[in-house]
Coordinates of C-alpha atoms in Angstrom, one line a residue:
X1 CA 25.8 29.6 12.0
X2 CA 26.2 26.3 13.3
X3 CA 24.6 24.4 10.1
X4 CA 27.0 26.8 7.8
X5 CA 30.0 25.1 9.5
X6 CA 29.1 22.3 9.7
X7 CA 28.0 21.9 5.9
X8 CA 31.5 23.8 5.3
X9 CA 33.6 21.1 7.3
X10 CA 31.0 18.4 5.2
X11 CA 31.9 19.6 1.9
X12 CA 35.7 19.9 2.8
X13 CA 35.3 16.8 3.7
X14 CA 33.8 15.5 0.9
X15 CA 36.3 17.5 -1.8
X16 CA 39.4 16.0 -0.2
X17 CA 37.9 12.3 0.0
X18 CA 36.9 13.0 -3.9
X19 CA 40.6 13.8 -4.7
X20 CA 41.5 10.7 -3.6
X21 CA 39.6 9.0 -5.4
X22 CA 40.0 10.6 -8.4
X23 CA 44.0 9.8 -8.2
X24 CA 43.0 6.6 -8.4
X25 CA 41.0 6.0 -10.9
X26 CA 42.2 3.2 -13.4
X27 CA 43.7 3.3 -16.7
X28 CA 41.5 0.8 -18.7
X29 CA 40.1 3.7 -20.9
X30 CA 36.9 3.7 -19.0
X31 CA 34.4 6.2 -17.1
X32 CA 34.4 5.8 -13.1
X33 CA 30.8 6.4 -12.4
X34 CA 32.0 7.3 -9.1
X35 CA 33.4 10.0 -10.4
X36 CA 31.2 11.7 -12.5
X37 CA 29.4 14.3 -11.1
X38 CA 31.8 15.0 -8.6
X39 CA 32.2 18.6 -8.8
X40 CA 34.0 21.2 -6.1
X41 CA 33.0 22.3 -3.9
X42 CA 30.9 19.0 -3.0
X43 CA 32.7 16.0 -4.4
X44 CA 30.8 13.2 -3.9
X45 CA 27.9 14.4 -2.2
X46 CA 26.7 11.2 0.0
X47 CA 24.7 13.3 3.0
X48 CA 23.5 10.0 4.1
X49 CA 26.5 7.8 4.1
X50 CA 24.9 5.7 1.1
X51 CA 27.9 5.1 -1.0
X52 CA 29.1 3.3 2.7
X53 CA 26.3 1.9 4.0
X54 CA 24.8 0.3 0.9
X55 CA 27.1 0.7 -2.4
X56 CA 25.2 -2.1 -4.1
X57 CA 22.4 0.4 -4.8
X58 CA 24.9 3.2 -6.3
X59 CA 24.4 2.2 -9.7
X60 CA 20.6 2.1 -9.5
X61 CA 21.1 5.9 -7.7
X62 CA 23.1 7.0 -10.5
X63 CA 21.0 5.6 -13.3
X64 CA 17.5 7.3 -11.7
X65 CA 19.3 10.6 -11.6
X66 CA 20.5 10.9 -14.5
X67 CA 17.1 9.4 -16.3
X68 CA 15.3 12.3 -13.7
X69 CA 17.8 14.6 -15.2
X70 CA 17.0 14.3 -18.5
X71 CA 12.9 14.1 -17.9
X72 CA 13.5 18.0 -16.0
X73 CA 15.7 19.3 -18.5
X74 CA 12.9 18.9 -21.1
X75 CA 10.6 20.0 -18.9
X76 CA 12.4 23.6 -17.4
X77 CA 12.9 23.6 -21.6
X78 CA 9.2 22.9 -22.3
X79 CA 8.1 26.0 -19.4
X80 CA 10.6 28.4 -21.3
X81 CA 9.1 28.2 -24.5
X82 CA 5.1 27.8 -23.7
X83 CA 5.9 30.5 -20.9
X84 CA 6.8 32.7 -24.1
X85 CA 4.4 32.1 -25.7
X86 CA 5.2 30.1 -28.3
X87 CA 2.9 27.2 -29.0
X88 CA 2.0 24.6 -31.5
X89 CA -0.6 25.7 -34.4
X90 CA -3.1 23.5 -34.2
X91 CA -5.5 21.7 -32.0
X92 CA -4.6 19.7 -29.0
X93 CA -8.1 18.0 -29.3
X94 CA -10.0 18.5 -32.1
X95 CA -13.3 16.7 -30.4
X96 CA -13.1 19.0 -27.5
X97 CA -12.1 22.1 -30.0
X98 CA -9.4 23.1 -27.5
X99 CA -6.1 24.5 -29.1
X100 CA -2.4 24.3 -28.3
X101 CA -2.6 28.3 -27.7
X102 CA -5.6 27.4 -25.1
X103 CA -4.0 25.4 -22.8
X104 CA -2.8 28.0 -20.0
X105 CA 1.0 27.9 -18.8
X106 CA 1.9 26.9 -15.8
X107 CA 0.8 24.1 -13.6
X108 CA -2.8 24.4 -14.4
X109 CA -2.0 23.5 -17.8
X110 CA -2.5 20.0 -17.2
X111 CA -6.0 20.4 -16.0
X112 CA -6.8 21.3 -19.4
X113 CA -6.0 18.7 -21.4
X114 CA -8.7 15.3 -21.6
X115 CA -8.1 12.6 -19.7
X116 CA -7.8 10.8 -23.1
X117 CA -4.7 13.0 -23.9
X118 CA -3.6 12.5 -19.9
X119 CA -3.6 8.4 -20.9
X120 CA -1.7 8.9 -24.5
X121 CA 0.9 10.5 -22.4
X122 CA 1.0 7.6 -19.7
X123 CA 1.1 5.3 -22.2
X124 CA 4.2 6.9 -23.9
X125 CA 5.9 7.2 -20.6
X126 CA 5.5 3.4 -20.2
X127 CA 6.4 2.5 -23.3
X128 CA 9.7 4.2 -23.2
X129 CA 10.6 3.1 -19.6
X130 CA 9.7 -0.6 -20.5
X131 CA 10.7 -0.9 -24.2
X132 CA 13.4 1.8 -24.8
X133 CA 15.0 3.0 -22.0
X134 CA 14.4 0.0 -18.9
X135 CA 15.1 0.3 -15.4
X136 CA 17.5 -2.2 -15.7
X137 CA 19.4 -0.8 -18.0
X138 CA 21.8 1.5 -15.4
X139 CA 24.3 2.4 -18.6
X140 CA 22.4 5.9 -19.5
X141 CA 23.6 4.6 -22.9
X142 CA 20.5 4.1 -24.7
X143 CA 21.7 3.5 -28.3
X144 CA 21.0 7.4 -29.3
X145 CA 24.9 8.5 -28.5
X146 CA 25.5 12.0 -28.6
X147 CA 24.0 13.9 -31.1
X148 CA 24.2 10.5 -33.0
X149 CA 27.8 10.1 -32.7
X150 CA 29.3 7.5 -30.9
X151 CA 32.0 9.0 -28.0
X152 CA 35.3 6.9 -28.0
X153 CA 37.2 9.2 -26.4
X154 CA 37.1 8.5 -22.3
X155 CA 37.9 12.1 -21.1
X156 CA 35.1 13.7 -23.9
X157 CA 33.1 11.0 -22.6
X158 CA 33.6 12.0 -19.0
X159 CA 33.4 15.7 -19.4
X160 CA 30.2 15.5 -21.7
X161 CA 28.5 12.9 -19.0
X162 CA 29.0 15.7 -16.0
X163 CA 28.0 18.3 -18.0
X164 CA 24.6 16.2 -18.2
X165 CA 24.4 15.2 -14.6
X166 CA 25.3 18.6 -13.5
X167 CA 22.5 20.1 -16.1
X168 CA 20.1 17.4 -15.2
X169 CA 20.9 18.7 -11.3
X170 CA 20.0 22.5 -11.8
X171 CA 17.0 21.3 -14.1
X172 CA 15.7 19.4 -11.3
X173 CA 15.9 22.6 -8.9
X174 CA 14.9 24.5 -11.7
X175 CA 11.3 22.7 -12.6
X176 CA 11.1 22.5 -8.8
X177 CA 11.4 25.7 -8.2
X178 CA 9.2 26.9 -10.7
X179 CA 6.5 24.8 -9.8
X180 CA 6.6 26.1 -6.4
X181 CA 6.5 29.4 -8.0
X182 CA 3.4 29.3 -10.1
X183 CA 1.5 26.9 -7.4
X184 CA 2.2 30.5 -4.9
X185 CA 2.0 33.3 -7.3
X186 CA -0.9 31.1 -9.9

C-alpha cells in the first residue's frame, strides 16, 4: 500500500513538473526532446533523478530508446506473424535442407538456424549500427522520413515521434513479456 502511494505522489509529481515544462517550450518551430514522450499520467518519467544528476547523457538515453524501440516493434511484429503461422516458402538453408516452416516459434527458434545464418545476421546488425544508423547519430532521423515523406510540420512531427516512443515502449514490454512467456510455458 505504501509503494502504490508513493509511486502515486511520484507520478503527480512528475505530471505537474511536465506541465511546466511544456509551457515553456520555445517557439523556433522545433521538437523539445524533452518533451516527447512525456505522456500523463507519468510525464517525464526520471525514477533515478538522471535528467538532474547527469543531463549530458539525455540525448544518448533518448536516442538508445528509441533505436530499442524500433528493434522490439519488429520483433513483437515478427512473433505475431510466425506465431500464426505464416512463414516464408522456401528454405532457410538449403545445405542443411531446413525450411522457413521448420524453424519452430518461439525462443527456441533461434537454436535452429546454423551458426552461418546466426553470423549473416550479426553481420547485418553491424553493418546497420556502423554504416546506417551510428550511435552517434542521436537525431532518430536516419534519412528514411516517414513513410518517405519528409515532416515539416513541428506539431505532426511531435505527435508522430510519441506515437513511436510510446509504441516502441509497449513493444519493449511486449517482446519482454512474451519471452518470459514461452521460456515458462516452452
Amino acid at each position: 500500500m505504501k509503494l502504490l502511494i508513493a509511486s502515486v505522489l511520484a507520478s503527480t509529481a512528475a505530471a505537474k513538473q511536465f506541465q511546466c515544462l511544456s509551457q515553456a517550450s520555445s517557439s523556433l518551430n522545433m521538437v523539445n526532446e524533452l518533451e516527447l514522450g512525456a505522456t500523463a499520467p507519468l510525464g517525464v518519467f526520471d525514477p533515478l533523478g538522471w535528467l538532474d544528476s547527469e543531463p549530458e547523457s539525455f540525448e544518448r538515453r533518448r536516442a538508445v530508446e528509441r533505436k530499442h524501440g524500433r528493434v522490439a516493434m519488429a520483433a513483437i511484429t515478427g512473433c505475431i506473424v510466425h506465431n500464426n503461422g505464416i512463414h516464408f516458402d522456401g528454405y532457410l538453408s538449403p545445405s542443411a535442407g531446413l525450411k522457413f516452416e521448420d524453424v519452430p516459434q518461439g525462443v527456441d527458434g533461434i537454436r535452429a538456424i546454423p551458426t552461418a545464418g546466426l553470423l549473416q545476421i550479426l553481420f547485418f546488425f553491424a553493418l546497420v549500427e556502423l554504416a546506417w544508423m551510428p550511435a552517434s547519430d542521436y537525431s532518430g532521423d536516419y534519412g528514411v522520413g516517414w513513410f518517405g515523406d519528409d515532416i515539416k510540420d513541428p506539431d505532426e512531427k511531435a505527435r508522430k515521434l510519441n506515437a513511436e516512443l510510446n509504441n516502441g515502449r509497449a513493444a519493449m514490454m511486449g517482446i519482454m513479456g512474451n519471452m518470459v512467456v514461452e521460456c515458462m510455458t516452452g
